[in-house]
Amino acid sequence: MSNKLSPLSKAFLVLIFLVLYAPIFFLVFYSFNSGGTMYDFKGFTFEWYKELFQDTRLLIIVLNTLVIALLSALIATIIGVIGAIGIRSFTSSKAKNTLLSLNNVLIVSPDVIIGASFLILFTMAGIKLGFYSVLLSHIAFSIPIVVLLVLPKLQEMSPTLIDAARDLGASRWDVLTKVILPYILPGIFAGFFMALTYSLDDFAVTFFVTGNGFSTLSVEIYSLARRGISLNINALSTLLFAVTLLLVVVYYFITQRVRQTGMGGRR
Amino acid sequence: MQNKMSRNIYFIPYVLWIALFVIAPILLILYYSFFDIEGNLSLINYQKFFTPVYLKMTLSSFWYAFLITGISLLVAYPTAYLLTKTKHKQLWLLLIIVPSWINLLLKAYAFIGIFGTYGVANGFLEAIGIGKQQILFTDFSFIFVSVYIFIPFMILPIFNALDEMNPTLLDAANDLGASRWMTFRRVIFPLTIDGVKTGCQVVFIPALSLFMLTRLIAGNRVITLGTAIEQHFLVTQDWGMGSTIAVFLIIIMFLIMFVTGNRKQGV
């Protein structure tokens, strides 16, 4: 605020934003091209969108992707919250740090490693590759992020709150559902949301464990893109971009609320 | 205490997750790396890894990851710095992050169109008199697209570090007669080094393992460790060799985390 940006700095920022957004708008723009290529704009058409909505196979894949995302986010959130409460209940910081390091392994591992190792795991365990293997791996790689988002909220909560509730005669279940969970709710929402985007966004892990019969959107886009340009993908990406923007707005408001309700005590 | 008992019971799903999806996969990768393609116990994979073919691939993978990280840093640092000077910085930051929420494959696909023979980039080159060039399937396109994809992940931690810096320190440096370059080198950069380290960590490790980009953008010209792992697991079905490369990737990952290391634990 205090020091104004020089014109050169402004130009630099504008350039960065242009480069960041150009490819996305490029895709959106050509999704309306009746010419069928990503150059040489012939005329405006909705043909590709129509084709997209008539493609039942693709619609089933979209549905699969959504079901996987919602289910995996839900289950990952439940297990993640349990994990966070568990980690918090340890008193020794050594045990806590060990658990946290283990928790973070899947966050820092490259996708290829996660995918390859899960492929071995499912093959050894005799789980058929398909819906369940994809669901299980999405749950698995979403849990740590939920834990990381819920834990700070738990740590911020004063333990006297729980003592007070216990003194006033609340059962353990009451303490959990009436004191702890409402307090950490913003963290839970943020965790669920992150898990959702992790799942929707994932390509590499799914690619390894998906097998032949089952496909998610990312995997489908990959196999379409390997075959070359088809403006159906452009139409699809326009729709996905719109959904993403919507999610970003929702996420922004959720985190704003978290920031408002949460930042008080810390730092 | 009764406390401990009940904790152990509800903690089970989380511990199960750690055992099955964090520890077991790593052990399985290690286990598989000792089997050759026929399933006999041997060290042949490790021998193969130390032949010039694989060592060269590892080195070139490193070189590419290094270039990608370096260029990202060179672009991201000034961007982050200028962003902290803007008026609605949180909003601008959000706008930088939005493109990272769009499926990576769609962005790669956009570049197939942009860099293609008749694409926008070639149109531009022709207009300024350079003429058509082969852009897609070159090292340049691979590095450009990778940097494009990783930039937001580099900007975010640097932005946070710069944002947390106490502005009075700059005034102090200024009052004590430091030049702007001196202030940057002695005050700003050392104080934001943690952000830089985090940024390099979140870019370098994935840059070693991206296989979809090498397939889509670099047209199999560039082979990274990730590409090799994918190739062995899904194409040649030589899981042993794939696991061996994965073992080295894991080791490299830990080394990098150790070097860029002890950033403040997440909580």
PDB file of C-alpha atoms in Angstrom, chain A residues 1 3 5 9 12-13 16-17 19-21 23-24 26-27 38-39 79 82-83 85-87 89-90 97 99-100 102-103 105-106 108-110 112-113 116-121 123-124 140 143-144 147 151-152 155 172 197 200-201 203-204 207-208 218 221-222 225-226 228-230 233-234 237 240-241 244-245 248 251-252 267, chain B residues 2-3 6-7 10-11 13-14 17-18 20-26 28-29 31-32 75 78-79 82-83 85-87 90-92 94-96 98-103 105-106 109-114 118-120 144 148 151-152 164 201 205 209 211-212 215-216 220 226 229-230 233-234 239 243 246 249-250 253 257 265 267:
ATOM      1  CA  MET A   1       0.000   0.000   0.000  1.00  0.00           C
ATOM      2  CA  ASN A   3       5.043   2.226  -1.862  1.00  0.00           C
ATOM      3  CA  LEU A   5       4.366  -0.174  -7.833  1.00  0.00           C
ATOM      4  CA  SER A   9       6.650  -3.954 -11.964  1.00  0.00           C
ATOM      5  CA  PHE A  12       5.689  -7.708 -15.076  1.00  0.00           C
ATOM      6  CA  LEU A  13       2.696  -8.725 -12.983  1.00  0.00           C
ATOM      7  CA  ILE A  16       2.580 -13.171 -15.416  1.00  0.00           C
ATOM      8  CA  PHE A  17      -1.189 -13.107 -15.158  1.00  0.00           C
ATOM      9  CA  VAL A  19       0.725 -16.140 -19.299  1.00  0.00           C
ATOM     10  CA  LEU A  20      -1.069 -17.950 -16.464  1.00  0.00           C
ATOM     11  CA  TYR A  21      -4.521 -17.449 -17.906  1.00  0.00           C
ATOM     12  CA  PRO A  23      -3.859 -21.230 -22.113  1.00  0.00           C
ATOM     13  CA  ILE A  24      -7.116 -21.568 -20.220  1.00  0.00           C
ATOM     14  CA  PHE A  26      -7.337 -20.341 -25.345  1.00  0.00           C
ATOM     15  CA  LEU A  27      -9.066 -23.652 -24.615  1.00  0.00           C
ATOM     16  CA  MET A  38      -7.275 -25.339 -32.261  1.00  0.00           C
ATOM     17  CA  TYR A  39      -6.202 -22.800 -34.901  1.00  0.00           C
ATOM     18  CA  ILE A  79     -10.828 -41.080   9.334  1.00  0.00           C
ATOM     19  CA  ILE A  82     -10.378 -39.429  14.101  1.00  0.00           C
ATOM     20  CA  GLY A  83      -6.662 -39.361  13.368  1.00  0.00           C
ATOM     21  CA  ILE A  85      -8.152 -36.201  17.591  1.00  0.00           C
ATOM     22  CA  GLY A  86      -5.992 -39.245  18.253  1.00  0.00           C
ATOM     23  CA  ILE A  87      -2.732 -37.463  17.508  1.00  0.00           C
ATOM     24  CA  SER A  89      -4.504 -36.922  22.635  1.00  0.00           C
ATOM     25  CA  PHE A  90      -0.892 -38.109  22.776  1.00  0.00           C
ATOM     26  CA  ASN A  97       5.984 -36.103  15.801  1.00  0.00           C
ATOM     27  CA  LEU A  99       2.780 -39.963  13.837  1.00  0.00           C
ATOM     28  CA  LEU A 100       2.866 -36.635  12.025  1.00  0.00           C
ATOM     29  CA  LEU A 102       4.127 -40.870   8.972  1.00  0.00           C
ATOM     30  CA  ASN A 103       1.033 -38.841   8.228  1.00  0.00           C
ATOM     31  CA  VAL A 105       4.672 -39.291   3.885  1.00  0.00           C
ATOM     32  CA  LEU A 106       1.869 -39.471   1.333  1.00  0.00           C
ATOM     33  CA  VAL A 108       5.367 -35.376  -0.036  1.00  0.00           C
ATOM     34  CA  SER A 109       5.633 -38.592  -2.045  1.00  0.00           C
ATOM     35  CA  PRO A 110       5.512 -38.155  -5.806  1.00  0.00           C
ATOM     36  CA  VAL A 112       4.149 -42.035  -9.369  1.00  0.00           C
ATOM     37  CA  ILE A 113       5.462 -43.673  -6.214  1.00  0.00           C
ATOM     38  CA  ALA A 116       3.074 -47.785  -8.239  1.00  0.00           C
ATOM     39  CA  SER A 117       3.131 -48.882  -4.611  1.00  0.00           C
ATOM     40  CA  PHE A 118      -0.671 -49.001  -4.396  1.00  0.00           C
ATOM     41  CA  LEU A 119      -0.726 -51.054  -7.565  1.00  0.00           C
ATOM     42  CA  ILE A 120       1.561 -53.593  -5.916  1.00  0.00           C
ATOM     43  CA  LEU A 121      -0.529 -53.456  -2.730  1.00  0.00           C
ATOM     44  CA  THR A 123      -2.369 -56.854  -6.615  1.00  0.00           C
ATOM     45  CA  MET A 124      -0.885 -58.582  -3.559  1.00  0.00           C
ATOM     46  CA  ALA A 140      -5.717 -43.051   1.331  1.00  0.00           C
ATOM     47  CA  ILE A 143      -6.516 -38.575   4.756  1.00  0.00           C
ATOM     48  CA  PRO A 144      -3.230 -36.767   5.574  1.00  0.00           C
ATOM     49  CA  VAL A 147      -5.462 -34.356   9.427  1.00  0.00           C
ATOM     50  CA  LEU A 151      -5.118 -30.491  13.777  1.00  0.00           C
ATOM     51  CA  PRO A 152      -4.418 -26.741  14.107  1.00  0.00           C
ATOM     52  CA  GLN A 155      -4.615 -27.401  19.076  1.00  0.00           C
ATOM     53  CA  ARG A 172     -17.544 -38.494  26.578  1.00  0.00           C
ATOM     54  CA  THR A 197     -10.261 -31.309  -4.928  1.00  0.00           C
ATOM     55  CA  LEU A 200     -11.056 -34.586  -8.623  1.00  0.00           C
ATOM     56  CA  ASP A 201      -7.599 -33.443  -9.617  1.00  0.00           C
ATOM     57  CA  PHE A 203      -4.435 -38.296 -12.435  1.00  0.00           C
ATOM     58  CA  ALA A 204      -1.235 -40.199 -11.770  1.00  0.00           C
ATOM     59  CA  PHE A 207      -3.850 -43.998 -13.791  1.00  0.00           C
ATOM     60  CA  PHE A 208      -1.893 -46.732 -12.024  1.00  0.00           C
ATOM     61  CA  SER A 218      -8.478 -37.221 -15.702  1.00  0.00           C
ATOM     62  CA  ILE A 221      -8.675 -36.722 -20.791  1.00  0.00           C
ATOM     63  CA  TYR A 222      -5.183 -38.178 -20.875  1.00  0.00           C
ATOM     64  CA  ALA A 225      -5.203 -35.965 -25.467  1.00  0.00           C
ATOM     65  CA  ARG A 226      -2.716 -38.653 -26.460  1.00  0.00           C
ATOM     66  CA  GLY A 228      -4.552 -35.575 -30.486  1.00  0.00           C
ATOM     67  CA  ILE A 229      -6.797 -32.557 -30.660  1.00  0.00           C
ATOM     68  CA  SER A 230     -10.529 -32.990 -30.325  1.00  0.00           C
ATOM     69  CA  ILE A 233     -11.998 -31.790 -24.695  1.00  0.00           C
ATOM     70  CA  ASN A 234     -12.119 -28.012 -25.079  1.00  0.00           C
ATOM     71  CA  SER A 237     -12.516 -28.051 -20.059  1.00  0.00           C
ATOM     72  CA  LEU A 240     -14.708 -27.843 -15.751  1.00  0.00           C
ATOM     73  CA  PHE A 241     -13.203 -24.370 -15.561  1.00  0.00           C
ATOM     74  CA  THR A 244     -13.559 -24.936 -10.662  1.00  0.00           C
ATOM     75  CA  LEU A 245     -14.242 -21.221 -10.426  1.00  0.00           C
ATOM     76  CA  VAL A 248     -12.800 -21.618  -5.658  1.00  0.00           C
ATOM     77  CA  TYR A 251     -13.596 -22.386  -0.816  1.00  0.00           C
ATOM     78  CA  TYR A 252     -12.604 -18.725  -0.535  1.00  0.00           C
ATOM     79  CA  ARG A 267       0.106 -15.613  16.565  1.00  0.00           C
TER      80      ARG A 267
ATOM     81  CA  GLN B   2     -10.031 -45.308  30.893  1.00  0.00           C
ATOM     82  CA  ASN B   3      -9.058 -42.461  28.606  1.00  0.00           C
ATOM     83  CA  SER B   6     -11.215 -45.734  24.447  1.00  0.00           C
ATOM     84  CA  ARG B   7      -8.637 -43.737  22.573  1.00  0.00           C
ATOM     85  CA  TYR B  10     -11.463 -45.184  18.021  1.00  0.00           C
ATOM     86  CA  PHE B  11      -7.918 -44.615  16.843  1.00  0.00           C
ATOM     87  CA  PRO B  13      -9.021 -46.811  11.542  1.00  0.00           C
ATOM     88  CA  TYR B  14      -6.322 -44.183  11.419  1.00  0.00           C
ATOM     89  CA  TRP B  17      -4.500 -46.504   7.381  1.00  0.00           C
ATOM     90  CA  ILE B  18      -0.913 -45.738   8.379  1.00  0.00           C
ATOM     91  CA  LEU B  20      -1.740 -50.346   5.167  1.00  0.00           C
ATOM     92  CA  PHE B  21      -1.281 -47.300   3.002  1.00  0.00           C
ATOM     93  CA  VAL B  22       1.847 -45.616   4.326  1.00  0.00           C
ATOM     94  CA  ILE B  23       4.177 -48.272   5.677  1.00  0.00           C
ATOM     95  CA  ALA B  24       3.162 -51.339   3.679  1.00  0.00           C
ATOM     96  CA  PRO B  25       3.488 -49.719   0.231  1.00  0.00           C
ATOM     97  CA  ILE B  26       7.033 -48.529   0.909  1.00  0.00           C
ATOM     98  CA  LEU B  28       6.389 -53.600  -0.844  1.00  0.00           C
ATOM     99  CA  ILE B  29       8.333 -51.375  -3.221  1.00  0.00           C
ATOM    100  CA  TYR B  31      10.567 -55.983  -1.529  1.00  0.00           C
ATOM    101  CA  TYR B  32       9.753 -55.971  -5.237  1.00  0.00           C
ATOM    102  CA  VAL B  75      10.035 -15.979 -12.068  1.00  0.00           C
ATOM    103  CA  PRO B  78       9.819 -11.229  -8.102  1.00  0.00           C
ATOM    104  CA  THR B  79       6.167 -12.093  -8.688  1.00  0.00           C
ATOM    105  CA  LEU B  82       5.449  -7.562  -6.193  1.00  0.00           C
ATOM    106  CA  LEU B  83       2.246  -9.273  -5.122  1.00  0.00           C
ATOM    107  CA  LYS B  85       3.069  -4.764  -2.572  1.00  0.00           C
ATOM    108  CA  THR B  86      -0.330  -4.739  -4.275  1.00  0.00           C
ATOM    109  CA  LYS B  87      -3.424  -3.413  -2.636  1.00  0.00           C
ATOM    110  CA  GLN B  90      -4.922 -11.874  -0.866  1.00  0.00           C
ATOM    111  CA  LEU B  91      -7.245 -11.583  -3.828  1.00  0.00           C
ATOM    112  CA  TRP B  92      -4.372 -11.379  -6.308  1.00  0.00           C
ATOM    113  CA  LEU B  94      -5.997 -16.292  -5.034  1.00  0.00           C
ATOM    114  CA  LEU B  95      -6.018 -15.390  -8.721  1.00  0.00           C
ATOM    115  CA  ILE B  96      -2.496 -16.784  -9.041  1.00  0.00           C
ATOM    116  CA  VAL B  98      -6.814 -20.513  -9.442  1.00  0.00           C
ATOM    117  CA  PRO B  99      -4.999 -21.897 -12.522  1.00  0.00           C
ATOM    118  CA  SER B 100      -3.385 -24.531 -10.316  1.00  0.00           C
ATOM    119  CA  TRP B 101      -6.849 -25.884  -9.539  1.00  0.00           C
ATOM    120  CA  ILE B 102      -7.480 -26.644 -13.157  1.00  0.00           C
ATOM    121  CA  ASN B 103      -6.686 -30.153 -14.135  1.00  0.00           C
ATOM    122  CA  LEU B 105      -3.884 -32.523 -18.141  1.00  0.00           C
ATOM    123  CA  LEU B 106      -6.167 -29.862 -19.546  1.00  0.00           C
ATOM    124  CA  TYR B 109      -3.599 -30.267 -23.658  1.00  0.00           C
ATOM    125  CA  ALA B 110      -3.928 -26.502 -24.179  1.00  0.00           C
ATOM    126  CA  PHE B 111      -0.204 -26.347 -24.869  1.00  0.00           C
ATOM    127  CA  ILE B 112      -0.489 -29.108 -27.445  1.00  0.00           C
ATOM    128  CA  GLY B 113      -2.742 -26.701 -29.319  1.00  0.00           C
ATOM    129  CA  ILE B 114      -0.652 -23.596 -28.667  1.00  0.00           C
ATOM    130  CA  TYR B 118      -0.235 -24.435 -36.861  1.00  0.00           C
ATOM    131  CA  GLY B 119      -0.640 -23.165 -33.308  1.00  0.00           C
ATOM    132  CA  VAL B 120      -0.633 -19.644 -31.952  1.00  0.00           C
ATOM    133  CA  PHE B 144       8.111 -24.195 -20.416  1.00  0.00           C
ATOM    134  CA  TYR B 148       3.961 -22.934 -16.148  1.00  0.00           C
ATOM    135  CA  ILE B 151       4.796 -21.503 -10.795  1.00  0.00           C
ATOM    136  CA  PRO B 152       1.810 -21.134  -8.418  1.00  0.00           C
ATOM    137  CA  GLU B 164       5.190 -12.539   7.407  1.00  0.00           C
ATOM    138  CA  GLN B 201      10.914 -28.795  -2.412  1.00  0.00           C
ATOM    139  CA  ILE B 205      10.310 -33.612  -6.279  1.00  0.00           C
ATOM    140  CA  SER B 209       8.467 -37.701 -11.451  1.00  0.00           C
ATOM    141  CA  PHE B 211       5.392 -38.664 -16.563  1.00  0.00           C
ATOM    142  CA  MET B 212       2.250 -37.360 -18.229  1.00  0.00           C
ATOM    143  CA  ARG B 215       4.454 -38.190 -22.736  1.00  0.00           C
ATOM    144  CA  LEU B 216       2.141 -35.426 -23.927  1.00  0.00           C
ATOM    145  CA  ASN B 220       9.007 -39.388 -25.210  1.00  0.00           C
ATOM    146  CA  GLY B 226       8.748 -40.875 -13.236  1.00  0.00           C
ATOM    147  CA  ILE B 229       8.732 -45.999 -13.399  1.00  0.00           C
ATOM    148  CA  GLU B 230       5.479 -45.705 -15.310  1.00  0.00           C
ATOM    149  CA  PHE B 233       5.016 -50.783 -14.263  1.00  0.00           C
ATOM    150  CA  LEU B 234       2.418 -50.293 -16.956  1.00  0.00           C
ATOM    151  CA  TRP B 239       7.794 -54.309 -11.694  1.00  0.00           C
ATOM    152  CA  SER B 243      10.451 -50.610  -7.957  1.00  0.00           C
ATOM    153  CA  ALA B 246      11.187 -45.981  -7.188  1.00  0.00           C
ATOM    154  CA  LEU B 249      13.426 -41.807  -6.104  1.00  0.00           C
ATOM    155  CA  ILE B 250      12.308 -42.267  -2.491  1.00  0.00           C
ATOM    156  CA  MET B 253      13.151 -37.471  -1.954  1.00  0.00           C
ATOM    157  CA  MET B 257      13.744 -33.019   2.290  1.00  0.00           C
ATOM    158  CA  GLN B 265       6.570 -28.722  11.473  1.00  0.00           C
ATOM    159  CA  VAL B 267       1.392 -27.562  13.311  1.00  0.00           C
TER     160      VAL B 267
END
